[in-house]
């Protein structure tokens, strides 16, 4: 028979680990909503967008000295560069452009923090 208290503690610790690790292992997505990072793609067709996402997060920081537009353009460029090694470059570029449009439209609140 399972001890409900032990199960609750285990699930709580597991959940905290997943949430705390999300920005490091799955950097693509808003850091303010870690669970959302679990459903946002981290790449496409073998291309890894995580380095571009990490760079984008650093660029959005207050001390980067770059405009939001510069950061977003570098983000797109980084993802498109990763698509060069993709199994399906066309699909990869399409996903990169969707992710770029998302930060372009919805990234204002995250810029400068």
PDB file of C-alpha atoms in Angstrom:
ATOM      1  CA  UNK A   1       0.000   0.000   0.000  1.00  0.00           C
ATOM      2  CA  UNK A   2       1.304   3.457  -0.909  1.00  0.00           C
ATOM      3  CA  UNK A   3       1.785   6.061   1.805  1.00  0.00           C
ATOM      4  CA  UNK A   4      -0.133   9.174   0.598  1.00  0.00           C
ATOM      5  CA  UNK A   5       2.137  11.580   2.515  1.00  0.00           C
ATOM      6  CA  UNK A   6       5.276  10.043   1.056  1.00  0.00           C
ATOM      7  CA  UNK A   7       3.757  10.141  -2.416  1.00  0.00           C
ATOM      8  CA  UNK A   8       2.829  13.826  -1.988  1.00  0.00           C
ATOM      9  CA  UNK A   9       6.355  14.717  -0.846  1.00  0.00           C
ATOM     10  CA  UNK A  10       7.888  12.798  -3.751  1.00  0.00           C
ATOM     11  CA  UNK A  11       5.648  14.448  -6.318  1.00  0.00           C
ATOM     12  CA  UNK A  12       6.322  17.871  -4.822  1.00  0.00           C
ATOM     13  CA  UNK A  13      10.088  17.345  -4.980  1.00  0.00           C
ATOM     14  CA  UNK A  14       9.861  15.956  -8.511  1.00  0.00           C
ATOM     15  CA  UNK A  15       7.717  18.908  -9.621  1.00  0.00           C
ATOM     16  CA  UNK A  16      10.106  21.409  -8.057  1.00  0.00           C
ATOM     17  CA  UNK A  17      13.036  19.748  -9.794  1.00  0.00           C
ATOM     18  CA  UNK A  18      11.319  19.869 -13.170  1.00  0.00           C
ATOM     19  CA  UNK A  19      10.296  23.501 -12.726  1.00  0.00           C
ATOM     20  CA  UNK A  20      13.712  24.604 -11.485  1.00  0.00           C
ATOM     21  CA  UNK A  21      15.498  22.780 -14.293  1.00  0.00           C
ATOM     22  CA  UNK A  22      13.239  23.947 -17.113  1.00  0.00           C
ATOM     23  CA  UNK A  23      15.041  27.217 -17.910  1.00  0.00           C
ATOM     24  CA  UNK A  24      18.427  25.452 -18.046  1.00  0.00           C
ATOM     25  CA  UNK A  25      17.461  22.374 -20.035  1.00  0.00           C
ATOM     26  CA  UNK A  26      14.620  23.931 -22.013  1.00  0.00           C
ATOM     27  CA  UNK A  27      15.519  27.614 -22.400  1.00  0.00           C
ATOM     28  CA  UNK A  28      13.124  28.283 -25.287  1.00  0.00           C
ATOM     29  CA  UNK A  29      10.053  29.857 -23.767  1.00  0.00           C
ATOM     30  CA  UNK A  30       9.204  32.338 -21.032  1.00  0.00           C
ATOM     31  CA  UNK A  31      11.189  31.939 -17.820  1.00  0.00           C
ATOM     32  CA  UNK A  32       8.226  33.405 -15.935  1.00  0.00           C
ATOM     33  CA  UNK A  33       6.083  30.368 -16.858  1.00  0.00           C
ATOM     34  CA  UNK A  34       8.414  27.361 -16.528  1.00  0.00           C
ATOM     35  CA  UNK A  35       5.762  24.758 -17.341  1.00  0.00           C
ATOM     36  CA  UNK A  36       5.158  26.446 -20.679  1.00  0.00           C
ATOM     37  CA  UNK A  37       8.773  25.671 -21.553  1.00  0.00           C
ATOM     38  CA  UNK A  38       7.841  21.988 -21.487  1.00  0.00           C
ATOM     39  CA  UNK A  39       5.583  22.368 -24.537  1.00  0.00           C
ATOM     40  CA  UNK A  40       7.530  24.964 -26.519  1.00  0.00           C
ATOM     41  CA  UNK A  41       9.814  23.320 -29.118  1.00  0.00           C
ATOM     42  CA  UNK A  42      13.535  23.506 -28.406  1.00  0.00           C
ATOM     43  CA  UNK A  43      14.400  22.918 -32.051  1.00  0.00           C
ATOM     44  CA  UNK A  44      13.094  21.421 -35.274  1.00  0.00           C
ATOM     45  CA  UNK A  45      13.942  18.337 -37.321  1.00  0.00           C
ATOM     46  CA  UNK A  46      17.255  17.764 -35.566  1.00  0.00           C
ATOM     47  CA  UNK A  47      18.252  21.434 -35.300  1.00  0.00           C
ATOM     48  CA  UNK A  48      18.909  22.660 -31.752  1.00  0.00           C
ATOM     49  CA  UNK A  49      17.480  26.117 -30.982  1.00  0.00           C
ATOM     50  CA  UNK A  50      18.610  26.088 -27.336  1.00  0.00           C
ATOM     51  CA  UNK A  51      21.853  28.066 -27.907  1.00  0.00           C
ATOM     52  CA  UNK A  52      19.858  30.744 -29.773  1.00  0.00           C
ATOM     53  CA  UNK A  53      17.297  30.829 -26.944  1.00  0.00           C
ATOM     54  CA  UNK A  54      20.000  31.187 -24.276  1.00  0.00           C
ATOM     55  CA  UNK A  55      21.646  33.983 -26.258  1.00  0.00           C
ATOM     56  CA  UNK A  56      18.258  35.687 -26.682  1.00  0.00           C
ATOM     57  CA  UNK A  57      17.591  35.548 -22.926  1.00  0.00           C
ATOM     58  CA  UNK A  58      21.000  37.107 -22.229  1.00  0.00           C
ATOM     59  CA  UNK A  59      20.395  39.759 -24.887  1.00  0.00           C
ATOM     60  CA  UNK A  60      17.092  40.742 -23.250  1.00  0.00           C
ATOM     61  CA  UNK A  61      18.907  41.469 -19.967  1.00  0.00           C
ATOM     62  CA  UNK A  62      19.111  45.093 -18.835  1.00  0.00           C
ATOM     63  CA  UNK A  63      22.864  45.338 -19.322  1.00  0.00           C
ATOM     64  CA  UNK A  64      23.090  43.969 -22.876  1.00  0.00           C
ATOM     65  CA  UNK A  65      22.917  47.431 -24.463  1.00  0.00           C
ATOM     66  CA  UNK A  66      20.992  46.086 -27.453  1.00  0.00           C
ATOM     67  CA  UNK A  67      17.510  47.003 -28.579  1.00  0.00           C
ATOM     68  CA  UNK A  68      14.707  44.453 -28.464  1.00  0.00           C
ATOM     69  CA  UNK A  69      14.678  44.461 -32.257  1.00  0.00           C
ATOM     70  CA  UNK A  70      18.421  43.658 -32.373  1.00  0.00           C
ATOM     71  CA  UNK A  71      17.966  40.815 -29.878  1.00  0.00           C
ATOM     72  CA  UNK A  72      15.029  39.374 -31.802  1.00  0.00           C
ATOM     73  CA  UNK A  73      16.894  39.568 -35.132  1.00  0.00           C
ATOM     74  CA  UNK A  74      19.924  37.805 -33.625  1.00  0.00           C
ATOM     75  CA  UNK A  75      17.550  35.158 -32.247  1.00  0.00           C
ATOM     76  CA  UNK A  76      16.102  34.509 -35.701  1.00  0.00           C
ATOM     77  CA  UNK A  77      19.583  34.424 -37.255  1.00  0.00           C
ATOM     78  CA  UNK A  78      20.785  31.913 -34.642  1.00  0.00           C
ATOM     79  CA  UNK A  79      17.835  29.606 -35.242  1.00  0.00           C
ATOM     80  CA  UNK A  80      18.178  29.851 -39.031  1.00  0.00           C
ATOM     81  CA  UNK A  81      21.877  29.007 -38.689  1.00  0.00           C
ATOM     82  CA  UNK A  82      20.913  25.893 -36.702  1.00  0.00           C
ATOM     83  CA  UNK A  83      18.465  24.963 -39.475  1.00  0.00           C
ATOM     84  CA  UNK A  84      21.390  24.534 -41.886  1.00  0.00           C
ATOM     85  CA  UNK A  85      22.096  21.200 -40.144  1.00  0.00           C
ATOM     86  CA  UNK A  86      18.460  20.129 -39.957  1.00  0.00           C
ATOM     87  CA  UNK A  87      17.043  16.966 -41.514  1.00  0.00           C
ATOM     88  CA  UNK A  88      14.266  19.150 -42.941  1.00  0.00           C
ATOM     89  CA  UNK A  89      15.594  22.710 -43.382  1.00  0.00           C
ATOM     90  CA  UNK A  90      12.331  24.062 -44.806  1.00  0.00           C
ATOM     91  CA  UNK A  91      10.273  22.877 -41.820  1.00  0.00           C
ATOM     92  CA  UNK A  92      12.996  24.092 -39.471  1.00  0.00           C
ATOM     93  CA  UNK A  93      13.045  27.582 -40.994  1.00  0.00           C
ATOM     94  CA  UNK A  94       9.248  27.727 -40.763  1.00  0.00           C
ATOM     95  CA  UNK A  95       9.357  26.905 -37.032  1.00  0.00           C
ATOM     96  CA  UNK A  96      12.179  29.416 -36.475  1.00  0.00           C
ATOM     97  CA  UNK A  97      10.091  32.164 -38.079  1.00  0.00           C
ATOM     98  CA  UNK A  98       7.077  31.261 -35.925  1.00  0.00           C
ATOM     99  CA  UNK A  99       9.213  31.474 -32.780  1.00  0.00           C
ATOM    100  CA  UNK A 100      10.685  34.765 -33.969  1.00  0.00           C
ATOM    101  CA  UNK A 101       7.202  36.220 -34.520  1.00  0.00           C
ATOM    102  CA  UNK A 102       6.198  35.087 -31.026  1.00  0.00           C
ATOM    103  CA  UNK A 103       9.042  36.974 -29.316  1.00  0.00           C
ATOM    104  CA  UNK A 104       8.569  39.946 -31.630  1.00  0.00           C
ATOM    105  CA  UNK A 105       4.902  40.250 -30.689  1.00  0.00           C
ATOM    106  CA  UNK A 106       4.848  39.024 -27.097  1.00  0.00           C
ATOM    107  CA  UNK A 107       8.363  39.644 -25.750  1.00  0.00           C
ATOM    108  CA  UNK A 108       7.947  43.269 -24.661  1.00  0.00           C
ATOM    109  CA  UNK A 109       7.325  42.392 -20.996  1.00  0.00           C
ATOM    110  CA  UNK A 110      10.472  40.237 -20.819  1.00  0.00           C
ATOM    111  CA  UNK A 111      12.792  42.762 -22.475  1.00  0.00           C
ATOM    112  CA  UNK A 112      15.045  44.603 -20.023  1.00  0.00           C
ATOM    113  CA  UNK A 113      14.619  42.218 -17.084  1.00  0.00           C
TER     114      UNK A 113
END
